[in-house]
Structures are given as structure tokens and as C-alpha cells.
Tab-separated table of C-alpha atoms in Angstrom:
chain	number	residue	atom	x	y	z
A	186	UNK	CA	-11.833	-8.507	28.157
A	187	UNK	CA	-10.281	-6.917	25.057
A	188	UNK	CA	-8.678	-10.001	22.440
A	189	UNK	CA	-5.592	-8.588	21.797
A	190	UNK	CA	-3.130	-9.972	19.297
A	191	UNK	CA	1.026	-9.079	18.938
A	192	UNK	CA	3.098	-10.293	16.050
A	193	UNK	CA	6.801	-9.747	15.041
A	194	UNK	CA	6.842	-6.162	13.359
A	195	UNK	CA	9.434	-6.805	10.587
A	196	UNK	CA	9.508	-2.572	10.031
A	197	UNK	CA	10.214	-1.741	13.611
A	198	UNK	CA	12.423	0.954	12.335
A	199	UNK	CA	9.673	2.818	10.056
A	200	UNK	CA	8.978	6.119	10.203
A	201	UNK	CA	5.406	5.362	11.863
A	202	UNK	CA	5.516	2.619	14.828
A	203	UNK	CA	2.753	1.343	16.561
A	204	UNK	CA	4.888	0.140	19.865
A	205	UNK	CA	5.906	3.254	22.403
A	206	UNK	CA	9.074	3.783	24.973
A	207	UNK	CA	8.226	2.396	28.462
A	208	UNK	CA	9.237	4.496	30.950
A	209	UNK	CA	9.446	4.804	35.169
A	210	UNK	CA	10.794	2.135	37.268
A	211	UNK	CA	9.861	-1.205	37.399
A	212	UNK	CA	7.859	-0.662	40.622
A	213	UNK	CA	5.969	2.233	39.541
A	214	UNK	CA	5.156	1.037	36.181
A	215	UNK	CA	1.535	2.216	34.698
A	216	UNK	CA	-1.037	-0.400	33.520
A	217	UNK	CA	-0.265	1.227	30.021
A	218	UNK	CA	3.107	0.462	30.630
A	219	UNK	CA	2.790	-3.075	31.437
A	220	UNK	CA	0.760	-4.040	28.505
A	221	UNK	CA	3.259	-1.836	26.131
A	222	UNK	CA	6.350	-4.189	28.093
A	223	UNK	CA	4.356	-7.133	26.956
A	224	UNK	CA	4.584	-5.870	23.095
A	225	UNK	CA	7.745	-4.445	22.588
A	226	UNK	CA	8.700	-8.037	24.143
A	227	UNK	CA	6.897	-9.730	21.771
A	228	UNK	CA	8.472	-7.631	18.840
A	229	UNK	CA	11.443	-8.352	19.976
A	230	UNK	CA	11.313	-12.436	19.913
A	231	UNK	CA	9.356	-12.790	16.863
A	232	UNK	CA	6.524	-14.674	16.166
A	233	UNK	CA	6.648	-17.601	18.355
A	234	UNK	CA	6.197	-15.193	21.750
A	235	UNK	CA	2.767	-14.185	20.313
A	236	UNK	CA	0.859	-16.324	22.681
A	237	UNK	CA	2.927	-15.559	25.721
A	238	UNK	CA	2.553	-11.703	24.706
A	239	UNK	CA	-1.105	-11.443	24.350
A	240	UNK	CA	-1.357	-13.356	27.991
A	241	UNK	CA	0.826	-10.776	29.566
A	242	UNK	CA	-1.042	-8.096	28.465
A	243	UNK	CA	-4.273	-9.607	29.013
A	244	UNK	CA	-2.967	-10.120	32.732
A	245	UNK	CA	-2.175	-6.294	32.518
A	246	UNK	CA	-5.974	-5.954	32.160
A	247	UNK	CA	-8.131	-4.319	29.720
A	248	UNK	CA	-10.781	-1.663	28.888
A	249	UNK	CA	-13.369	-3.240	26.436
A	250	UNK	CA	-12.169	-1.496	23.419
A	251	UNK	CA	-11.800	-3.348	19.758
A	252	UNK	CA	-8.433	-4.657	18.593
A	253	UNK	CA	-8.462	-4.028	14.948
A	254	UNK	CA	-5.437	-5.687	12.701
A	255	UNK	CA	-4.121	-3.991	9.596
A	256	UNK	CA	-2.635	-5.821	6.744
A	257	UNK	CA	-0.578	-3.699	4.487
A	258	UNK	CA	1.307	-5.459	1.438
A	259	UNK	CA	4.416	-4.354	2.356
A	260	UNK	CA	5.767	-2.195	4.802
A	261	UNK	CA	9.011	-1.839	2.701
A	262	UNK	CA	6.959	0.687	0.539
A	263	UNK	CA	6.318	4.319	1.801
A	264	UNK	CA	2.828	3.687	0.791
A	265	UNK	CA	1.987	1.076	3.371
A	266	UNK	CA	3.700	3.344	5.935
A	267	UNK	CA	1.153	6.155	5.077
A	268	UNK	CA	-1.802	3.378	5.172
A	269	UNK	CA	-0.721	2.843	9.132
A	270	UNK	CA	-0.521	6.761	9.821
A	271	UNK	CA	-3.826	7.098	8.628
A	272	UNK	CA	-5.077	3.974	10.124
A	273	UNK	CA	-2.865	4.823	13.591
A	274	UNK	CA	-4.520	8.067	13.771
A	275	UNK	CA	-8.449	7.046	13.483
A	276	UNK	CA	-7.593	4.457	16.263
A	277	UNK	CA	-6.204	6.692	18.531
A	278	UNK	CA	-9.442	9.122	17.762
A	279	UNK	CA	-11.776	6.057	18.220
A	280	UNK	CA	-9.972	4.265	20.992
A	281	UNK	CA	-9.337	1.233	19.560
A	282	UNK	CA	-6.327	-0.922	19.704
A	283	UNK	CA	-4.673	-0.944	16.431
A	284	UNK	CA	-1.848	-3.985	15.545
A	285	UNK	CA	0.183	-4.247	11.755
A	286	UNK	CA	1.573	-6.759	10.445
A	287	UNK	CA	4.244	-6.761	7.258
A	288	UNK	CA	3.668	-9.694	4.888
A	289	UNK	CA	6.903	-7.983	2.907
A	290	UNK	CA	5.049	-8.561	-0.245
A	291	UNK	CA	5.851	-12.694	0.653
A	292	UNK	CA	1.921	-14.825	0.201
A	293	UNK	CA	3.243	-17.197	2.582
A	294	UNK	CA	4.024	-14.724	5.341
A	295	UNK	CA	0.357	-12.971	4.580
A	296	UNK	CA	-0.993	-16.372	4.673
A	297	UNK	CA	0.715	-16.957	8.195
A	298	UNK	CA	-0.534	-13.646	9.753
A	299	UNK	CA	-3.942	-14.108	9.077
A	300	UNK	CA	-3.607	-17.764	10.557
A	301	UNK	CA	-1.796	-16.148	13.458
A	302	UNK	CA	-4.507	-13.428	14.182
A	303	UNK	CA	-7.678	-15.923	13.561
A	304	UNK	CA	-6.040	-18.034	16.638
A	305	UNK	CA	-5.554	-14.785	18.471
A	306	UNK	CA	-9.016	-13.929	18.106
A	307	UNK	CA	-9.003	-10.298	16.796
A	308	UNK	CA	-12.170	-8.247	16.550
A	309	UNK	CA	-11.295	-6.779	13.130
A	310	UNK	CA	-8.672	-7.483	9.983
A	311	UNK	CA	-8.174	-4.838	7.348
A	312	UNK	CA	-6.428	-6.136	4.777
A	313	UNK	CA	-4.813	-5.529	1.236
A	314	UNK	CA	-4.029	-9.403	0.453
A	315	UNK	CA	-0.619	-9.942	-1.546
A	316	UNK	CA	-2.490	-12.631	-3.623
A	317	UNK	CA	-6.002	-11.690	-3.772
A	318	UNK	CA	-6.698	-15.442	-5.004
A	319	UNK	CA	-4.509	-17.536	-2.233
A	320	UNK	CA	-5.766	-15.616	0.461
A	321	UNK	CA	-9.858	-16.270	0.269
A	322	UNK	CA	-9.986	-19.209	2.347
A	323	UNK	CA	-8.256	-17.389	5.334
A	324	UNK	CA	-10.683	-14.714	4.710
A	325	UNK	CA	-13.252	-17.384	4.683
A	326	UNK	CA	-11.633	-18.583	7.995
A	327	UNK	CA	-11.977	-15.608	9.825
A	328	UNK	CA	-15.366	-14.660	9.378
A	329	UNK	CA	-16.239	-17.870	10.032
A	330	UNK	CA	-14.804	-16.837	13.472
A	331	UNK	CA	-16.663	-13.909	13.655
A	332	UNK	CA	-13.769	-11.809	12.565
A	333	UNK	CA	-14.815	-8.629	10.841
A	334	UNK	CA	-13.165	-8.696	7.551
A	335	UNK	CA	-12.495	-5.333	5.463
A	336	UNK	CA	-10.846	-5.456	2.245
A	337	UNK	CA	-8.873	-2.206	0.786
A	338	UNK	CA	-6.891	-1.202	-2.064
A	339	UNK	CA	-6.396	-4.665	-3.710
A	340	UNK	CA	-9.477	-6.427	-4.285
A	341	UNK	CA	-10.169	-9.930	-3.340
A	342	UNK	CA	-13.010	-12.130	-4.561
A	343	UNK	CA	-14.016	-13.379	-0.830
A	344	UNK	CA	-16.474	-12.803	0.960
A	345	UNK	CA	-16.175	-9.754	3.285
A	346	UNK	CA	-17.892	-7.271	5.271
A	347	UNK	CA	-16.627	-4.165	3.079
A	348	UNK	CA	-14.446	-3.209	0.958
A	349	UNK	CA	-11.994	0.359	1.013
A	350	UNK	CA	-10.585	0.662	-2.944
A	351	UNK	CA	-8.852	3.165	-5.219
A	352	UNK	CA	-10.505	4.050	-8.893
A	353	UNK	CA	-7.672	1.945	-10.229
A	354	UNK	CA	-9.038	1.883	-13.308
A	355	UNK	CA	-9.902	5.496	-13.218
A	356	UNK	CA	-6.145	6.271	-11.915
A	357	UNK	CA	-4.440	4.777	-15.013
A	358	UNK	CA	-6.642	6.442	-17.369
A	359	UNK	CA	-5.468	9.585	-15.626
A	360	UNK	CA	-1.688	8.971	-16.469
A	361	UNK	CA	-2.579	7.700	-19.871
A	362	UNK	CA	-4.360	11.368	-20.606
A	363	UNK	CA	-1.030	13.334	-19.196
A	364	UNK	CA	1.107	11.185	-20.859
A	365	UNK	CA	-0.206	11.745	-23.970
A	366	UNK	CA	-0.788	15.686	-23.282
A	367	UNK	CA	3.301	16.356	-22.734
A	368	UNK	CA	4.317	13.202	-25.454
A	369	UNK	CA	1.969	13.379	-28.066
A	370	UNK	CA	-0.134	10.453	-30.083
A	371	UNK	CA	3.339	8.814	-31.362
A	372	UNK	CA	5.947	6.925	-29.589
A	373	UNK	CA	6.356	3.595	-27.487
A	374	UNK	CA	5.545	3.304	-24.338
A	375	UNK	CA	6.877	0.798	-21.675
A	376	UNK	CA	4.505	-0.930	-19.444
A	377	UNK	CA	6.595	-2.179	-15.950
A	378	UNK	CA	3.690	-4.753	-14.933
A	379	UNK	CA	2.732	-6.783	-12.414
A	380	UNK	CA	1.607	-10.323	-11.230
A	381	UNK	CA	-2.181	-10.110	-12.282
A	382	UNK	CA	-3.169	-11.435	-8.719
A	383	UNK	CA	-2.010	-7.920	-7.363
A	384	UNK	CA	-5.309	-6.990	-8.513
A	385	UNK	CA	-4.607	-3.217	-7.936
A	386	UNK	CA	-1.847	-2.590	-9.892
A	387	UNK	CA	-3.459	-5.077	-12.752
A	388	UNK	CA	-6.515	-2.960	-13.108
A	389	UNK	CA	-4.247	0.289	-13.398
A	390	UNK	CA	-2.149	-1.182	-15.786
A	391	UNK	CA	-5.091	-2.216	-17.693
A	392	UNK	CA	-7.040	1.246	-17.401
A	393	UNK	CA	-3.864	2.943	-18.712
A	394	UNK	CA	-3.529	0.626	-21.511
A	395	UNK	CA	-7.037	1.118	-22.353
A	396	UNK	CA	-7.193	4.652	-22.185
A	397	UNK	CA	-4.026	5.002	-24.311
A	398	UNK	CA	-4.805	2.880	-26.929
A	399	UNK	CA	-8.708	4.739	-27.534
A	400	UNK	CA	-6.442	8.605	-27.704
A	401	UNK	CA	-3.319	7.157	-29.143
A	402	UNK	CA	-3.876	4.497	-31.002
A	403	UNK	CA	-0.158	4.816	-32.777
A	404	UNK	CA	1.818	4.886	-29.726
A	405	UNK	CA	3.364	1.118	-29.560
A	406	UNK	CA	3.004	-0.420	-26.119
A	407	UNK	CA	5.285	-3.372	-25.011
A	408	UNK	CA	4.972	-4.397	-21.238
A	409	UNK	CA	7.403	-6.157	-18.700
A	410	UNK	CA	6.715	-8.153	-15.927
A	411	UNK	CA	9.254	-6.695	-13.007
A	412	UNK	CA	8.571	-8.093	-9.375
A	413	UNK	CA	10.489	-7.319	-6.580
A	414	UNK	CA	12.356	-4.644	-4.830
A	415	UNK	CA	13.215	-0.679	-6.433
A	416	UNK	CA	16.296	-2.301	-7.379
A	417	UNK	CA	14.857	-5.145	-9.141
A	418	UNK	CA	12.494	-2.531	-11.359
A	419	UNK	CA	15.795	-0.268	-11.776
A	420	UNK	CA	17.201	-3.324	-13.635
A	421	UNK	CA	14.588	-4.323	-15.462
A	422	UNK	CA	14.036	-0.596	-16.947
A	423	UNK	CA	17.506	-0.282	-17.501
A	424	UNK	CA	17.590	-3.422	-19.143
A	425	UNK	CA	14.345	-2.720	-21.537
A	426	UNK	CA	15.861	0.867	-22.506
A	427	UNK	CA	19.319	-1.327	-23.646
A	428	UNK	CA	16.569	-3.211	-26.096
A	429	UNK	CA	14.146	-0.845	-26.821
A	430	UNK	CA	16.478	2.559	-27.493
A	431	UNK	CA	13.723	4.157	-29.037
A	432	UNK	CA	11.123	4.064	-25.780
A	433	UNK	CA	9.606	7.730	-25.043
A	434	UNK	CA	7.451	6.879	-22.200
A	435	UNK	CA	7.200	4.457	-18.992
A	436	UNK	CA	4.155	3.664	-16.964
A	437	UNK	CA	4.792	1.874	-13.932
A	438	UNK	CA	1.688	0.685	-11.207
A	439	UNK	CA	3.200	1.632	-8.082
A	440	UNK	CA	5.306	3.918	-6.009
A	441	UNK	CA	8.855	1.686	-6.097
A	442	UNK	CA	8.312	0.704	-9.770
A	443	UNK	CA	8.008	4.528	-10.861
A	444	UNK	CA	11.237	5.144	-8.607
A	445	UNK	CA	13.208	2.575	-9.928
A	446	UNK	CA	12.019	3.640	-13.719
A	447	UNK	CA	13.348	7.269	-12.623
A	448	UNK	CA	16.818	5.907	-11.090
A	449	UNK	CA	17.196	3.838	-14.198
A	450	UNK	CA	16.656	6.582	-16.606
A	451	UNK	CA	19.104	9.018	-14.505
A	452	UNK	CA	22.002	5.989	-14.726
A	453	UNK	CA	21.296	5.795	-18.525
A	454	UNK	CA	20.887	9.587	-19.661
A	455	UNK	CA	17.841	9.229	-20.360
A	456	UNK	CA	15.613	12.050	-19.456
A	457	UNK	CA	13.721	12.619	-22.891
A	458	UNK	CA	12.089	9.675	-21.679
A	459	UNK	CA	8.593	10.861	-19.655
A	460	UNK	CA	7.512	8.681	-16.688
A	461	UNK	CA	3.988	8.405	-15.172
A	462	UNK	CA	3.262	6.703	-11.847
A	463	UNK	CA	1.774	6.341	-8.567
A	464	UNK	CA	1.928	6.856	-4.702
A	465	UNK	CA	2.859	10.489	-4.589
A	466	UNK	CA	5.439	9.737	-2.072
A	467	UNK	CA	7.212	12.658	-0.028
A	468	UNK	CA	10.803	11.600	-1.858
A	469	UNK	CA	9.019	11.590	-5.211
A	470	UNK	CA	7.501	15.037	-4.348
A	471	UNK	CA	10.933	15.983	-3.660
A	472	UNK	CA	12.193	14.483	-6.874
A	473	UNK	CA	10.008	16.808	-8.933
A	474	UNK	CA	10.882	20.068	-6.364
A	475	UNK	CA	14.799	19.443	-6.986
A	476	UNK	CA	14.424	18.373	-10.769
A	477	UNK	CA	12.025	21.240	-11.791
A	478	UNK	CA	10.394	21.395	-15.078
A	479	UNK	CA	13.191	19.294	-16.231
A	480	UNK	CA	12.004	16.856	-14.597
A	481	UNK	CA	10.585	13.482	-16.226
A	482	UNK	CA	8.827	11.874	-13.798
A	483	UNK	CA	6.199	14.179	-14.684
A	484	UNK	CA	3.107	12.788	-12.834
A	485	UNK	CA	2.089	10.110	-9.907
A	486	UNK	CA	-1.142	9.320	-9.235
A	487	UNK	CA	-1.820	10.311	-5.231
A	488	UNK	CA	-3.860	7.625	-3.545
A	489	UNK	CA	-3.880	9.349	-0.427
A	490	UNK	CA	-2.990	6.525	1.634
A	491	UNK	CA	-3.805	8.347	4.742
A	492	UNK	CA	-6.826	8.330	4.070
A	493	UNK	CA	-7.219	4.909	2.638
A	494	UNK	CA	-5.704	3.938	6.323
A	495	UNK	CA	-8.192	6.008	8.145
A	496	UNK	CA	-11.251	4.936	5.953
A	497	UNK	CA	-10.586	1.666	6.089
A	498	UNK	CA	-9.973	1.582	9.848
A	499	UNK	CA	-12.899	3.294	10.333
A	500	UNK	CA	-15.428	1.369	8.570
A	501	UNK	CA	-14.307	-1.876	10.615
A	502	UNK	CA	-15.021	-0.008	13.652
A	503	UNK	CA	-18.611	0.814	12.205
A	504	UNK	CA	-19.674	-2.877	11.215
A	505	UNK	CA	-18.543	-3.571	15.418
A	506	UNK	CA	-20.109	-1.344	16.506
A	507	UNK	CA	-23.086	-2.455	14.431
A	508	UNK	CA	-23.601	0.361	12.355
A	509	UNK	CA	-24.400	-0.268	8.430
A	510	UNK	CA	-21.385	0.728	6.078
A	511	UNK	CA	-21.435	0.906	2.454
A	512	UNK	CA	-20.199	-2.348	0.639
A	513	UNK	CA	-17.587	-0.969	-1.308
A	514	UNK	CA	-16.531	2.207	-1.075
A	515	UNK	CA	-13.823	4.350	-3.678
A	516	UNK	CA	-11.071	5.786	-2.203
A	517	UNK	CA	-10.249	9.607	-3.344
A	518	UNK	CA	-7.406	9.995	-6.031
A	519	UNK	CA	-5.885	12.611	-7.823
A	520	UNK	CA	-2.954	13.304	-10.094
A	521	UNK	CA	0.373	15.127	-8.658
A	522	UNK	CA	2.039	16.424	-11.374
A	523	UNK	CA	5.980	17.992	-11.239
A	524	UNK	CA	4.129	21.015	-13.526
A	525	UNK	CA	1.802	21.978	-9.868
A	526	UNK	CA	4.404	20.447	-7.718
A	527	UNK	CA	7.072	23.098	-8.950
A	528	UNK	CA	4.501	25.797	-9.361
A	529	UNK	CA	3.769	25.219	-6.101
A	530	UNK	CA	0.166	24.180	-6.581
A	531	UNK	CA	-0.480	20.887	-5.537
A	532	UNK	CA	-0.761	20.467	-1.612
């Protein structure tokens, strides 16, 4: 019979849901419906009804086909969303069973999922670890089980069956080079970092510093650690343009830290000052359309998280079925830039 495992779903209001409407009367109710019942009842306790949700739908009955878990980082950032479209969409292709969980950027919560899912007995876990380091053992745990462990977007040390990643490295250099194109080789540039166990956004911070300092080796770089929410990067820009009046550029590592680095520099009146990114979101898309050539967010590295989600789903759905995958595998990446985006020629 299928393993099937249900855990609270923290972003039930998202844009892209896993769990669908149940419809019909209660005597005429479909298998499908049953087992869908059996989640959205789960969803709606929490945690604790996992084990009494996964019997119900068990009882419902079952078809054979994988359950494969997704782990975003958080489900708070558009990003993640776009990771479980992707993802969403291969399993409905494939026929699989796909179930996401949102660690809301909190190790302890990722920690508890994966403990939660290794007792559930999944067939698959795709995840992109909050703390690459803190998580191993439960990686370790897993496959132990016989869990099928794929690793995407930030890189852990473990031991798994594959690994899904961005050119991080590759993705900084690429804001680094535009940067310096519409700034020029003088200036100082602020750095909104990250913990260095988000290995992602660590290796794009450190391929953009790298990259800058080999073409502009006079541009002064000072860097500060922001971790949170948008809000919590708006401050801390704001805060670092009160001290540093004389910054011309910001990099920032993800989606919500180049959004709260645009927000602060709109509150401040500061739009000399040129911002790179990441995550080519929809709002920051729509950002550049409504700003125009004005506008100083004036590139975002696209990770194409779509297809980050598919890929990644995919490949755990290979090793299953027994098929040989690639051990690590890149992730496509390109740069949007407002210049295309108001031109209208960047897709």
C-alpha cells in the first residue's frame, strides 16, 4: 500500500496548495474524496493528527504510487511557492503523491519534519535544509530507512542520493558584472548577508564578492548580517544607508532581502542607489514594469524555481524507480534585468 505522510501546512493560504475542496454528500463520497477528508483534517489540527491522518487515508485505500515529501526553506518566500508549482506539477504528470512541509526558515521545525516523515515512512524527501550542518544526521536517519534523499538549492554535506543546485557562485558573479556595467569601478557597495550555514546564499555572496573585487578592485565593500523577515532587511538597509550615506550599490542573496533593500531605499530617497538581487519574483517583475528605466533594482538573478521544483521532484522519482540520475546536477539561471524587463525582452 502507498506510505503516505500529512503534516500541518503552516501556508495553507498560498497561492499554490497541495490539499483540494471535497465535494458530494457524505454518502456518495469518492475514494479520492475520502483520502483528501483525511488531509484537509489533518491540516486543520496540526501536527499531532498526523498519525490518525495517514491511517484514515490508508483505510481509504491506495494505488501503489510513491509519496514524495518536499522541503522548501520557507514557504513565507514567493520562491518556495514556485519550488511547489514546479514540484506539484511533475507529480501530477508522474502520478505520484506529493506532500510540503514549511520549516518557516525555523532549524528546529525542519529538524521536526524530517523526524515526523522518517516515522511516517515516506518513499522520497526533497529537501533544501535551513541549516545545511544541523540537519545531516536526519538525513543520515532517513536513508538509513531507506528514504530516498535529494538535496536542492542549498547544499548539505550528507550523504544523499542526488543533489538539484543553482550556479550560486556563477549567479553572484553575474550581478557583480551588471553592477559594475551601470555603476562603474568606484563606489561602496553594501553586502546584506547571511548565516554562512544557508549555504546558498553564502556561496552567492561570496561569488559576487569575488567577482567584484577581480573588475573593481576600488569599489569598497562592507557587508551586514540581516536575518529574518522583508521587514527585518528593510531595517537593516535603512539603518546601514543612515551610517554609510555615501553607499552606491546593494547586493542582497535572496528574493525578500533585495525587496526589503528596494522598500528601504524608496522610504529614504534613495534611488541613485543601484540594487542587484535574486528570485525574479512576479512582484519584483512588476517593480521594474511600474518603475521603468528609473528603476534601481536593476537586476535579479532568476533561479527558475519551477524548474528547480520539477527537477528535483523528478529525479527522486528516477532513483525509485531505479533508474541512474546524475549526482549533482546545476539548476538553469539567468539574469532579469529592469533594462529587458521594460523593453519587454525578458520572458
Amino acid at each position: 500500500m502507498k506510505k503516505r505522510i500529512l503534516c500541518a501546512l503552516t501556508a495553507m493560504a498560498m497561492a499554490v496548495t497541495l490539499l483540494a475542496g471535497c465535494g458530494g454528500s457524505d454518502d456518495k463520497k469518492t475514494e479520492a474524496q475520502t483520502k483528501e477528508q483525511a488531509k484537509t483534517e489533518a491540516a486543520e489540527k496540526g501536527a499531532d493528527a498526523v498519525t490518525e491522518a495517514v491511517t484514515k487515508a490508508d483505510e481509504a485505500g491506495g494505488d501503489g504510487n510513491y509519496t514524495i515529501a518536499m522541503i522548501t526553506y520557507s514557504l513565507a518566500e514567493e520562491f518556495g511557492v514556485d519550488v511547489i508549482d514546479g514540484a506539484q506539477a511533475k507529480a501530477d504528470e508522474l502520478g505520484v503523491e506529493l506532500v510540503y512541509m514549511d520549516p518557516a526558515g525555523d532549524m528546529q521545525k525542519d529538524i521536526s519534519i524530517m523526524e515526523d516523515l522518517i516515522s511516517q515512512g515516506v518513499d522520497a524527501i526533497c529537501i533544501a535544509p535551513v541549516d545545511a550542518d544541523a540537519i545531516e544526521p536526519y538525513i543520515d536517519q532517513a536513508r538509513a530507512a531507506g528514504i530516498v534523499v535529494v538535496n536542492w538549492d542549498i547544499e548539505t554535506q550528507a550523504e544523499v542520493d542526488a543533489k538539484v543546485l543553482d550556479n550560486n557562485s556563477g549567479g553572484g558573479a553575474m550581478d557583480a558584472d551588471y553592477l559594475v556595467e551601470k555603476m562603474g569601478k568606484e563606489g561602496k557597495v553594501l553586502i546584506v548577508s547571511d548565516l554562512e550555514s544557508v549555504t546558498s546564499t553564502w556561496e552567492r555572496i561570496l561569488g559576487f564578492e569575488d567577482r567584484l573585487k577581480e573588475i573593481a578592485p576600488d569599489i569598497e565593500i562592507i557587508e551586514q548580517l540581516s536575518s529574518g523577515t522583508r521587514d527585518t532587511h528593510r531595517t537593516t538597509v535603512e539603518n546601514m544607508l543612515q551610517a554609510h550615506t555615501d553607499i552606491t550599490g546593494i547586493f542582497c542573496p535572496d528574493g525578500d532581502r533585495t525587496l526589503g533593500a528596494y522598500v528601504a531605499c524608496e522610504a529614504n530617497d534613495r534611488k541613485d542607489v543601484l540594487i542587484v538581487g535574486y528570485d525574479a519574483t512576479p512582484e519584483q517583475k512588476e517593480i521594474m514594469k511600474k518603475d521603468g528605466a528609473e528603476c534601481n533594482m536593476i537586476a535579479v538573478v532568476d533561479l527558475h524555481p519551477k524548474t528547480l521544483g520539477s527537477v528535483s521532484l523528478e529525479t527522486a522519482y528516477k532513483i525509485l524507480e531505479g533508474e541512474t540520475v546524475e549526482a549533482v546536477q546545476q539548476s538553469e539561471i539567468s539574469l532579469m534585468t529592469a533594462e529587458a524587463v521594460v523593453n519587454g525582452t525578458y520572458e
